[in-house]
């Protein structure tokens, strides 16, 4: 019996680079060595993408992910047939936005039924998603709702740095208001659990402050570090988690980059995303932690400017699939688990 996990791979926005990087990545020997991918998307668009990339593959259309054959050189596809053949590359499309949502919905259904052990997503376009009738800030929030989970965390991962976010798609003022000790503690716990699951028995976790110099004893800010962050760190430490903070963010990212910490807990979107994208936007991976199954994604967008040209780099998609396999169990029967 093949012990590698089955991974549902969603095609993303069909007008972007998703179909191109998916069709090439899922037949990569590096990917096939660690998992059994099944693409959820549109067969016609995948055929076009294969031709653009010059990838010689055979397509096997299946009604259900459980019917996939998992043969080398063959792309198993659950074909939803939602895109017109003449859909332009690189242009915003409500049809493509709706289709991207439907791919995710089918993948979540398969995961909740225990048919796949992980989900790996190609990029979607938020404006197209909204135009298609699905108003979510992004993949993370959509997956949480579809799987019946109240709270998840976004983790970004490169070879040098891993960052999990306490808040993500919020304006800065709203993000600071949202931060509180319980949320900080739960984020630390989710990040710790993900790294333990990946084989790091005791991750070293650095927790970032909100204000410059971690507030410098009240010189900057209004005591947010002491009121909002420190109690969450202390609660995690009391349970045996090796977490330290709040620490000045600029120094913390330097220390993590040189290897002093396995994970940084960032307080808001740009605090965490900026350093990660400087270090590795092409090979970075977006991981959602706290779902019933692991979900990974490329850490880049739909790249409409190069969609349909064959120029998209497939490295991030391959790495996303590799990390999905690394973090996933070989079997699962998940159920919706509401966060406290």
mmCIF file of C-alpha atoms in Angstrom:
data_model
loop_
_atom_site.group_PDB
_atom_site.id
_atom_site.type_symbol
_atom_site.label_atom_id
_atom_site.label_comp_id
_atom_site.label_asym_id
_atom_site.label_seq_id
_atom_site.Cartn_x
_atom_site.Cartn_y
_atom_site.Cartn_z
ATOM 1 C CA UNK A 1 0.000 0.000 0.000
ATOM 2 C CA UNK A 2 1.264 3.513 -0.858
ATOM 3 C CA UNK A 3 1.749 5.336 2.445
ATOM 4 C CA UNK A 4 2.223 8.795 0.958
ATOM 5 C CA UNK A 5 -0.613 11.250 1.657
ATOM 6 C CA UNK A 6 -3.226 12.208 -0.932
ATOM 7 C CA UNK A 7 -3.198 15.961 -1.539
ATOM 8 C CA UNK A 8 -6.053 17.886 -3.160
ATOM 9 C CA UNK A 9 -4.510 20.547 -5.401
ATOM 10 C CA UNK A 10 -6.823 23.421 -6.303
ATOM 11 C CA UNK A 11 -6.133 25.156 -9.628
ATOM 12 C CA UNK A 12 -6.659 28.701 -8.348
ATOM 13 C CA UNK A 13 -7.817 31.538 -10.593
ATOM 14 C CA UNK A 14 -7.896 30.149 -14.127
ATOM 15 C CA UNK A 15 -6.864 33.498 -15.609
ATOM 16 C CA UNK A 16 -3.665 33.560 -13.556
ATOM 17 C CA UNK A 17 -0.541 31.411 -13.362
ATOM 18 C CA UNK A 18 -2.202 28.730 -11.219
ATOM 19 C CA UNK A 19 -2.972 26.263 -14.028
ATOM 20 C CA UNK A 20 0.599 26.537 -15.341
ATOM 21 C CA UNK A 21 2.407 25.923 -12.060
ATOM 22 C CA UNK A 22 -0.048 23.212 -11.016
ATOM 23 C CA UNK A 23 0.224 21.120 -14.170
ATOM 24 C CA UNK A 24 4.006 21.143 -14.035
ATOM 25 C CA UNK A 25 4.381 20.676 -10.279
ATOM 26 C CA UNK A 26 2.068 17.678 -9.844
ATOM 27 C CA UNK A 27 4.097 15.523 -12.243
ATOM 28 C CA UNK A 28 7.453 16.529 -10.762
ATOM 29 C CA UNK A 29 9.415 13.515 -9.487
ATOM 30 C CA UNK A 30 10.161 15.445 -6.285
ATOM 31 C CA UNK A 31 6.423 15.782 -5.652
ATOM 32 C CA UNK A 32 5.498 12.240 -6.664
ATOM 33 C CA UNK A 33 8.107 10.884 -4.260
ATOM 34 C CA UNK A 34 6.311 12.354 -1.242
ATOM 35 C CA UNK A 35 2.586 12.574 -2.062
ATOM 36 C CA UNK A 36 -0.252 11.608 -4.422
ATOM 37 C CA UNK A 37 -1.731 14.818 -5.858
ATOM 38 C CA UNK A 38 -5.228 15.116 -7.316
ATOM 39 C CA UNK A 39 -6.047 18.359 -9.117
ATOM 40 C CA UNK A 40 -9.436 19.997 -8.657
ATOM 41 C CA UNK A 41 -9.996 22.419 -11.518
ATOM 42 C CA UNK A 42 -10.843 22.589 -15.207
ATOM 43 C CA UNK A 43 -9.448 20.054 -17.665
ATOM 44 C CA UNK A 44 -9.545 22.426 -20.641
ATOM 45 C CA UNK A 45 -7.486 25.077 -18.862
ATOM 46 C CA UNK A 46 -4.993 22.513 -17.615
ATOM 47 C CA UNK A 47 -4.526 21.221 -21.176
ATOM 48 C CA UNK A 48 -3.841 24.765 -22.356
ATOM 49 C CA UNK A 49 -1.374 25.274 -19.498
ATOM 50 C CA UNK A 50 0.464 22.042 -20.295
ATOM 51 C CA UNK A 51 0.845 23.138 -23.917
ATOM 52 C CA UNK A 52 2.140 26.564 -22.843
ATOM 53 C CA UNK A 53 4.676 24.998 -20.474
ATOM 54 C CA UNK A 54 5.681 22.242 -22.892
ATOM 55 C CA UNK A 55 4.816 19.592 -20.309
ATOM 56 C CA UNK A 56 4.112 16.172 -21.843
ATOM 57 C CA UNK A 57 1.412 14.671 -19.633
ATOM 58 C CA UNK A 58 -1.705 12.539 -19.834
ATOM 59 C CA UNK A 59 -4.891 13.583 -18.054
ATOM 60 C CA UNK A 60 -7.109 11.178 -16.139
ATOM 61 C CA UNK A 61 -10.539 12.657 -15.383
ATOM 62 C CA UNK A 62 -12.152 11.276 -12.219
ATOM 63 C CA UNK A 63 -15.514 11.971 -10.617
ATOM 64 C CA UNK A 64 -14.110 11.740 -7.106
ATOM 65 C CA UNK A 65 -10.624 12.108 -5.626
ATOM 66 C CA UNK A 66 -10.924 8.560 -4.301
ATOM 67 C CA UNK A 67 -10.971 7.307 -7.915
ATOM 68 C CA UNK A 68 -7.539 8.735 -8.836
ATOM 69 C CA UNK A 69 -5.019 6.321 -10.313
ATOM 70 C CA UNK A 70 -1.840 8.091 -9.157
ATOM 71 C CA UNK A 71 0.314 7.014 -12.104
ATOM 72 C CA UNK A 72 3.584 8.737 -12.991
ATOM 73 C CA UNK A 73 3.204 11.205 -15.844
ATOM 74 C CA UNK A 74 -0.583 11.290 -15.398
ATOM 75 C CA UNK A 75 -2.491 14.231 -13.935
ATOM 76 C CA UNK A 76 -5.578 13.044 -12.050
ATOM 77 C CA UNK A 77 -8.249 15.740 -12.393
ATOM 78 C CA UNK A 78 -11.649 16.320 -10.841
ATOM 79 C CA UNK A 79 -12.938 18.415 -13.743
ATOM 80 C CA UNK A 80 -15.591 20.918 -12.706
ATOM 81 C CA UNK A 81 -15.845 22.336 -16.240
ATOM 82 C CA UNK A 82 -16.612 25.896 -15.142
ATOM 83 C CA UNK A 83 -14.358 27.948 -17.429
ATOM 84 C CA UNK A 84 -15.036 28.876 -21.070
ATOM 85 C CA UNK A 85 -12.390 27.724 -23.550
ATOM 86 C CA UNK A 86 -11.680 31.302 -24.609
ATOM 87 C CA UNK A 87 -11.146 32.699 -21.111
ATOM 88 C CA UNK A 88 -8.417 35.345 -21.546
ATOM 89 C CA UNK A 89 -5.174 34.906 -19.633
ATOM 90 C CA UNK A 90 -4.223 37.735 -17.302
ATOM 91 C CA UNK A 91 -7.604 39.465 -17.085
ATOM 92 C CA UNK A 92 -9.947 39.814 -14.156
ATOM 93 C CA UNK A 93 -12.915 37.466 -14.554
ATOM 94 C CA UNK A 94 -15.917 36.927 -12.233
ATOM 95 C CA UNK A 95 -16.345 33.498 -13.836
ATOM 96 C CA UNK A 96 -12.791 32.558 -12.890
ATOM 97 C CA UNK A 97 -13.335 34.006 -9.405
ATOM 98 C CA UNK A 98 -16.402 31.845 -8.827
ATOM 99 C CA UNK A 99 -14.640 28.795 -10.240
ATOM 100 C CA UNK A 100 -11.699 29.300 -7.867
ATOM 101 C CA UNK A 101 -14.132 29.228 -4.951
ATOM 102 C CA UNK A 102 -15.785 26.046 -6.236
ATOM 103 C CA UNK A 103 -12.421 24.256 -6.472
ATOM 104 C CA UNK A 104 -11.788 25.112 -2.819
ATOM 105 C CA UNK A 105 -15.273 23.977 -1.793
ATOM 106 C CA UNK A 106 -14.799 20.571 -3.423
ATOM 107 C CA UNK A 107 -11.354 20.186 -1.853
ATOM 108 C CA UNK A 108 -12.749 20.989 1.594
ATOM 109 C CA UNK A 109 -15.544 18.459 1.134
ATOM 110 C CA UNK A 110 -12.964 15.802 0.224
ATOM 111 C CA UNK A 111 -10.824 16.691 3.223
ATOM 112 C CA UNK A 112 -13.743 16.596 5.645
ATOM 113 C CA UNK A 113 -14.724 13.203 4.259
ATOM 114 C CA UNK A 114 -11.215 11.888 4.951
ATOM 115 C CA UNK A 115 -10.446 11.337 1.248
ATOM 116 C CA UNK A 116 -7.388 13.606 1.255
ATOM 117 C CA UNK A 117 -4.881 14.336 3.983
ATOM 118 C CA UNK A 118 -3.914 17.837 2.852
ATOM 119 C CA UNK A 119 -4.932 20.672 0.544
ATOM 120 C CA UNK A 120 -2.484 22.645 -1.576
ATOM 121 C CA UNK A 121 -3.832 25.764 -3.265
ATOM 122 C CA UNK A 122 -2.729 27.723 -6.309
ATOM 123 C CA UNK A 123 -3.306 31.495 -6.035
ATOM 124 C CA UNK A 124 -6.659 33.180 -6.418
ATOM 125 C CA UNK A 125 -7.441 36.822 -7.143
ATOM 126 C CA UNK A 126 -9.431 38.474 -4.360
ATOM 127 C CA UNK A 127 -11.082 41.018 -6.660
ATOM 128 C CA UNK A 128 -12.208 38.241 -9.018
ATOM 129 C CA UNK A 129 -13.370 36.162 -6.051
ATOM 130 C CA UNK A 130 -15.514 39.033 -4.809
ATOM 131 C CA UNK A 131 -16.826 39.745 -8.317
ATOM 132 C CA UNK A 132 -17.814 36.080 -8.507
ATOM 133 C CA UNK A 133 -19.994 36.482 -5.423
ATOM 134 C CA UNK A 134 -17.703 35.196 -2.671
ATOM 135 C CA UNK A 135 -16.633 37.917 -0.259
ATOM 136 C CA UNK A 136 -13.709 36.630 1.782
ATOM 137 C CA UNK A 137 -10.462 38.425 2.635
ATOM 138 C CA UNK A 138 -8.528 35.441 1.262
ATOM 139 C CA UNK A 139 -7.988 31.692 1.187
ATOM 140 C CA UNK A 140 -7.426 31.417 4.935
ATOM 141 C CA UNK A 141 -10.803 32.796 5.977
ATOM 142 C CA UNK A 142 -12.605 30.876 3.224
ATOM 143 C CA UNK A 143 -11.108 27.551 4.272
ATOM 144 C CA UNK A 144 -11.967 28.177 7.920
ATOM 145 C CA UNK A 145 -15.630 28.851 7.106
ATOM 146 C CA UNK A 146 -15.953 25.911 4.731
ATOM 147 C CA UNK A 147 -14.459 23.548 7.311
ATOM 148 C CA UNK A 148 -16.432 24.915 10.249
ATOM 149 C CA UNK A 149 -13.467 26.293 12.179
ATOM 150 C CA UNK A 150 -13.753 29.539 14.091
ATOM 151 C CA UNK A 151 -10.073 30.461 14.233
ATOM 152 C CA UNK A 152 -6.966 29.562 12.251
ATOM 153 C CA UNK A 153 -3.530 31.099 11.781
ATOM 154 C CA UNK A 154 -1.489 31.942 8.707
ATOM 155 C CA UNK A 155 2.098 30.711 8.692
ATOM 156 C CA UNK A 156 4.650 31.734 6.072
ATOM 157 C CA UNK A 157 7.648 29.485 5.547
ATOM 158 C CA UNK A 158 10.952 29.780 3.698
ATOM 159 C CA UNK A 159 14.206 27.884 4.088
ATOM 160 C CA UNK A 160 15.490 30.533 6.527
ATOM 161 C CA UNK A 161 12.415 31.794 8.327
ATOM 162 C CA UNK A 162 8.980 30.708 9.533
ATOM 163 C CA UNK A 163 6.405 33.248 10.708
ATOM 164 C CA UNK A 164 2.916 32.743 12.145
ATOM 165 C CA UNK A 165 0.548 35.712 12.377
ATOM 166 C CA UNK A 166 -1.679 36.749 15.266
ATOM 167 C CA UNK A 167 -3.730 38.921 12.871
ATOM 168 C CA UNK A 168 -3.655 39.026 9.079
ATOM 169 C CA UNK A 169 -6.121 40.791 6.794
ATOM 170 C CA UNK A 170 -6.938 43.785 8.973
ATOM 171 C CA UNK A 171 -5.974 47.427 8.895
ATOM 172 C CA UNK A 172 -3.241 48.256 11.385
ATOM 173 C CA UNK A 173 -5.514 50.066 13.863
ATOM 174 C CA UNK A 174 -8.018 47.195 13.770
ATOM 175 C CA UNK A 175 -5.230 44.635 14.129
ATOM 176 C CA UNK A 176 -3.880 46.263 17.299
ATOM 177 C CA UNK A 177 -7.399 46.378 18.715
ATOM 178 C CA UNK A 178 -7.920 42.688 17.921
ATOM 179 C CA UNK A 179 -4.750 41.501 19.664
ATOM 180 C CA UNK A 180 -5.340 40.151 23.168
ATOM 181 C CA UNK A 181 -3.582 37.601 25.413
ATOM 182 C CA UNK A 182 -5.839 34.669 24.548
ATOM 183 C CA UNK A 183 -5.368 35.163 20.811
ATOM 184 C CA UNK A 184 -1.613 35.493 21.257
ATOM 185 C CA UNK A 185 -1.495 32.284 23.291
ATOM 186 C CA UNK A 186 -3.620 30.332 20.804
ATOM 187 C CA UNK A 187 -1.469 31.518 17.898
ATOM 188 C CA UNK A 188 1.696 30.427 19.704
ATOM 189 C CA UNK A 189 0.105 27.032 20.371
ATOM 190 C CA UNK A 190 -0.956 26.539 16.730
ATOM 191 C CA UNK A 191 2.509 27.443 15.480
ATOM 192 C CA UNK A 192 4.170 25.175 18.015
ATOM 193 C CA UNK A 193 1.874 22.281 17.109
ATOM 194 C CA UNK A 194 2.629 22.666 13.389
ATOM 195 C CA UNK A 195 6.387 22.529 13.953
ATOM 196 C CA UNK A 196 6.122 19.601 16.366
ATOM 197 C CA UNK A 197 4.036 17.772 13.765
ATOM 198 C CA UNK A 198 6.787 18.428 11.228
ATOM 199 C CA UNK A 199 9.350 16.769 13.479
ATOM 200 C CA UNK A 200 10.716 19.585 15.671
ATOM 201 C CA UNK A 201 10.087 18.248 19.172
ATOM 202 C CA UNK A 202 10.678 21.585 20.932
ATOM 203 C CA UNK A 203 10.577 24.608 18.635
ATOM 204 C CA UNK A 204 12.201 27.848 19.790
ATOM 205 C CA UNK A 205 9.583 30.570 19.342
ATOM 206 C CA UNK A 206 10.178 34.314 19.388
ATOM 207 C CA UNK A 207 7.145 36.571 19.857
ATOM 208 C CA UNK A 208 7.271 40.036 18.308
ATOM 209 C CA UNK A 209 6.191 43.225 20.019
ATOM 210 C CA UNK A 210 3.806 45.744 18.490
ATOM 211 C CA UNK A 211 5.713 48.941 19.192
ATOM 212 C CA UNK A 212 9.309 49.949 18.363
ATOM 213 C CA UNK A 213 11.823 48.578 20.891
ATOM 214 C CA UNK A 214 8.984 46.518 22.441
ATOM 215 C CA UNK A 215 7.548 49.736 23.864
ATOM 216 C CA UNK A 216 10.750 50.541 25.785
ATOM 217 C CA UNK A 217 9.040 50.472 29.173
ATOM 218 C CA UNK A 218 6.158 52.685 28.095
ATOM 219 C CA UNK A 219 8.125 55.178 26.012
ATOM 220 C CA UNK A 220 6.335 54.022 22.839
ATOM 221 C CA UNK A 221 2.684 53.059 22.606
ATOM 222 C CA UNK A 222 0.184 52.612 25.407
ATOM 223 C CA UNK A 223 1.437 49.541 27.246
ATOM 224 C CA UNK A 224 0.280 47.061 24.567
ATOM 225 C CA UNK A 225 3.203 44.710 25.147
ATOM 226 C CA UNK A 226 2.450 44.263 28.842
ATOM 227 C CA UNK A 227 -1.328 44.144 28.452
ATOM 228 C CA UNK A 228 -1.852 42.282 25.174
ATOM 229 C CA UNK A 229 1.196 40.096 24.492
ATOM 230 C CA UNK A 230 3.176 39.190 27.621
ATOM 231 C CA UNK A 231 0.324 37.304 29.386
ATOM 232 C CA UNK A 232 -0.208 35.122 26.293
ATOM 233 C CA UNK A 233 3.497 34.284 26.132
ATOM 234 C CA UNK A 234 3.558 33.475 29.843
ATOM 235 C CA UNK A 235 0.543 31.160 29.503
ATOM 236 C CA UNK A 236 2.222 29.262 26.659
ATOM 237 C CA UNK A 237 5.459 28.977 28.628
ATOM 238 C CA UNK A 238 3.568 27.670 31.643
ATOM 239 C CA UNK A 239 2.427 24.780 29.462
ATOM 240 C CA UNK A 240 5.982 23.897 28.449
ATOM 241 C CA UNK A 241 6.203 25.773 25.134
ATOM 242 C CA UNK A 242 9.585 27.403 24.526
ATOM 243 C CA UNK A 243 8.301 30.892 23.703
ATOM 244 C CA UNK A 244 10.068 34.181 24.445
ATOM 245 C CA UNK A 245 8.763 37.742 24.147
ATOM 246 C CA UNK A 246 7.531 40.264 23.418
ATOM 247 C CA UNK A 247 10.777 41.151 21.622
ATOM 248 C CA UNK A 248 11.572 44.115 19.350
ATOM 249 C CA UNK A 249 10.488 42.954 15.901
ATOM 250 C CA UNK A 250 13.508 44.281 13.979
ATOM 251 C CA UNK A 251 15.966 42.447 16.232
ATOM 252 C CA UNK A 252 13.811 39.321 16.422
ATOM 253 C CA UNK A 253 13.685 38.844 12.660
ATOM 254 C CA UNK A 254 17.460 39.237 12.465
ATOM 255 C CA UNK A 255 17.962 36.615 15.170
ATOM 256 C CA UNK A 256 15.466 34.228 13.570
ATOM 257 C CA UNK A 257 17.117 34.672 10.180
ATOM 258 C CA UNK A 258 20.441 33.531 11.588
ATOM 259 C CA UNK A 259 18.824 30.514 13.274
ATOM 260 C CA UNK A 260 18.262 31.519 16.899
ATOM 261 C CA UNK A 261 14.499 30.917 16.605
ATOM 262 C CA UNK A 262 12.532 28.284 14.671
ATOM 263 C CA UNK A 263 9.394 30.427 14.482
ATOM 264 C CA UNK A 264 8.480 34.093 14.798
ATOM 265 C CA UNK A 265 5.019 35.102 16.017
ATOM 266 C CA UNK A 266 4.147 38.349 14.196
ATOM 267 C CA UNK A 267 1.407 40.615 15.452
ATOM 268 C CA UNK A 268 0.085 41.905 12.115
ATOM 269 C CA UNK A 269 0.217 41.237 8.369
ATOM 270 C CA UNK A 270 3.057 43.420 7.127
ATOM 271 C CA UNK A 271 5.207 42.833 10.204
ATOM 272 C CA UNK A 272 5.469 39.172 9.194
ATOM 273 C CA UNK A 273 5.052 39.299 5.432
ATOM 274 C CA UNK A 274 7.734 41.892 4.737
ATOM 275 C CA UNK A 275 10.740 39.948 6.074
ATOM 276 C CA UNK A 276 9.526 36.665 4.583
ATOM 277 C CA UNK A 277 9.073 38.103 1.105
ATOM 278 C CA UNK A 278 12.475 39.767 1.201
ATOM 279 C CA UNK A 279 14.052 36.415 2.034
ATOM 280 C CA UNK A 280 12.152 34.127 -0.293
ATOM 281 C CA UNK A 281 9.082 35.246 -2.231
ATOM 282 C CA UNK A 282 9.694 32.741 -5.040
ATOM 283 C CA UNK A 283 10.142 29.691 -2.824
ATOM 284 C CA UNK A 284 7.959 30.740 0.099
ATOM 285 C CA UNK A 285 4.994 28.692 1.246
ATOM 286 C CA UNK A 286 1.777 29.847 2.917
ATOM 287 C CA UNK A 287 0.517 27.354 5.510
ATOM 288 C CA UNK A 288 -2.845 27.476 7.296
ATOM 289 C CA UNK A 289 -2.601 25.971 10.779
ATOM 290 C CA UNK A 290 -5.608 25.088 12.906
ATOM 291 C CA UNK A 291 -7.715 23.400 10.212
ATOM 292 C CA UNK A 292 -8.719 19.731 10.469
ATOM 293 C CA UNK A 293 -6.184 19.061 7.677
ATOM 294 C CA UNK A 294 -3.025 20.852 6.689
ATOM 295 C CA UNK A 295 -3.286 23.449 3.934
ATOM 296 C CA UNK A 296 -0.335 24.926 2.085
ATOM 297 C CA UNK A 297 -0.096 27.389 -0.772
ATOM 298 C CA UNK A 298 2.384 29.274 -2.874
ATOM 299 C CA UNK A 299 3.444 32.591 -1.388
ATOM 300 C CA UNK A 300 2.786 34.559 -4.553
ATOM 301 C CA UNK A 301 -0.255 35.871 -6.368
ATOM 302 C CA UNK A 302 -1.960 35.201 -9.685
ATOM 303 C CA UNK A 303 0.687 37.212 -11.580
ATOM 304 C CA UNK A 304 -1.711 38.336 -14.310
ATOM 305 C CA UNK A 305 1.158 40.170 -16.019
ATOM 306 C CA UNK A 306 2.853 36.884 -16.989
ATOM 307 C CA UNK A 307 -0.124 34.481 -16.987
ATOM 308 C CA UNK A 308 -0.300 32.371 -20.131
ATOM 309 C CA UNK A 309 3.315 33.085 -21.113
ATOM 310 C CA UNK A 310 5.017 30.079 -19.521
ATOM 311 C CA UNK A 311 7.288 32.339 -17.466
ATOM 312 C CA UNK A 312 5.897 31.545 -13.988
ATOM 313 C CA UNK A 313 8.347 29.911 -11.578
ATOM 314 C CA UNK A 314 7.094 26.513 -10.421
ATOM 315 C CA UNK A 315 9.475 26.278 -7.427
ATOM 316 C CA UNK A 316 7.015 27.649 -4.863
ATOM 317 C CA UNK A 317 4.263 25.242 -5.968
ATOM 318 C CA UNK A 318 6.613 22.281 -5.692
ATOM 319 C CA UNK A 319 7.714 23.425 -2.245
ATOM 320 C CA UNK A 320 4.087 23.938 -1.169
ATOM 321 C CA UNK A 321 3.269 20.370 -2.181
ATOM 322 C CA UNK A 322 6.387 19.054 -0.457
ATOM 323 C CA UNK A 323 5.493 20.800 2.800
ATOM 324 C CA UNK A 324 1.877 19.625 2.541
ATOM 325 C CA UNK A 325 3.173 16.070 2.382
ATOM 326 C CA UNK A 326 5.616 16.642 5.223
ATOM 327 C CA UNK A 327 2.978 18.035 7.574
ATOM 328 C CA UNK A 328 0.130 15.675 6.640
ATOM 329 C CA UNK A 329 -0.653 12.312 8.245
ATOM 330 C CA UNK A 330 -0.893 9.285 5.950
ATOM 331 C CA UNK A 331 -4.556 8.835 6.834
ATOM 332 C CA UNK A 332 -7.218 11.027 8.366
ATOM 333 C CA UNK A 333 -10.858 11.178 9.270
ATOM 334 C CA UNK A 334 -11.203 14.846 10.208
ATOM 335 C CA UNK A 335 -14.169 16.523 11.766
ATOM 336 C CA UNK A 336 -14.991 20.180 12.288
ATOM 337 C CA UNK A 337 -13.410 21.252 15.575
ATOM 338 C CA UNK A 338 -14.468 24.617 16.871
ATOM 339 C CA UNK A 339 -11.697 26.662 18.412
ATOM 340 C CA UNK A 340 -12.067 27.814 21.965
#
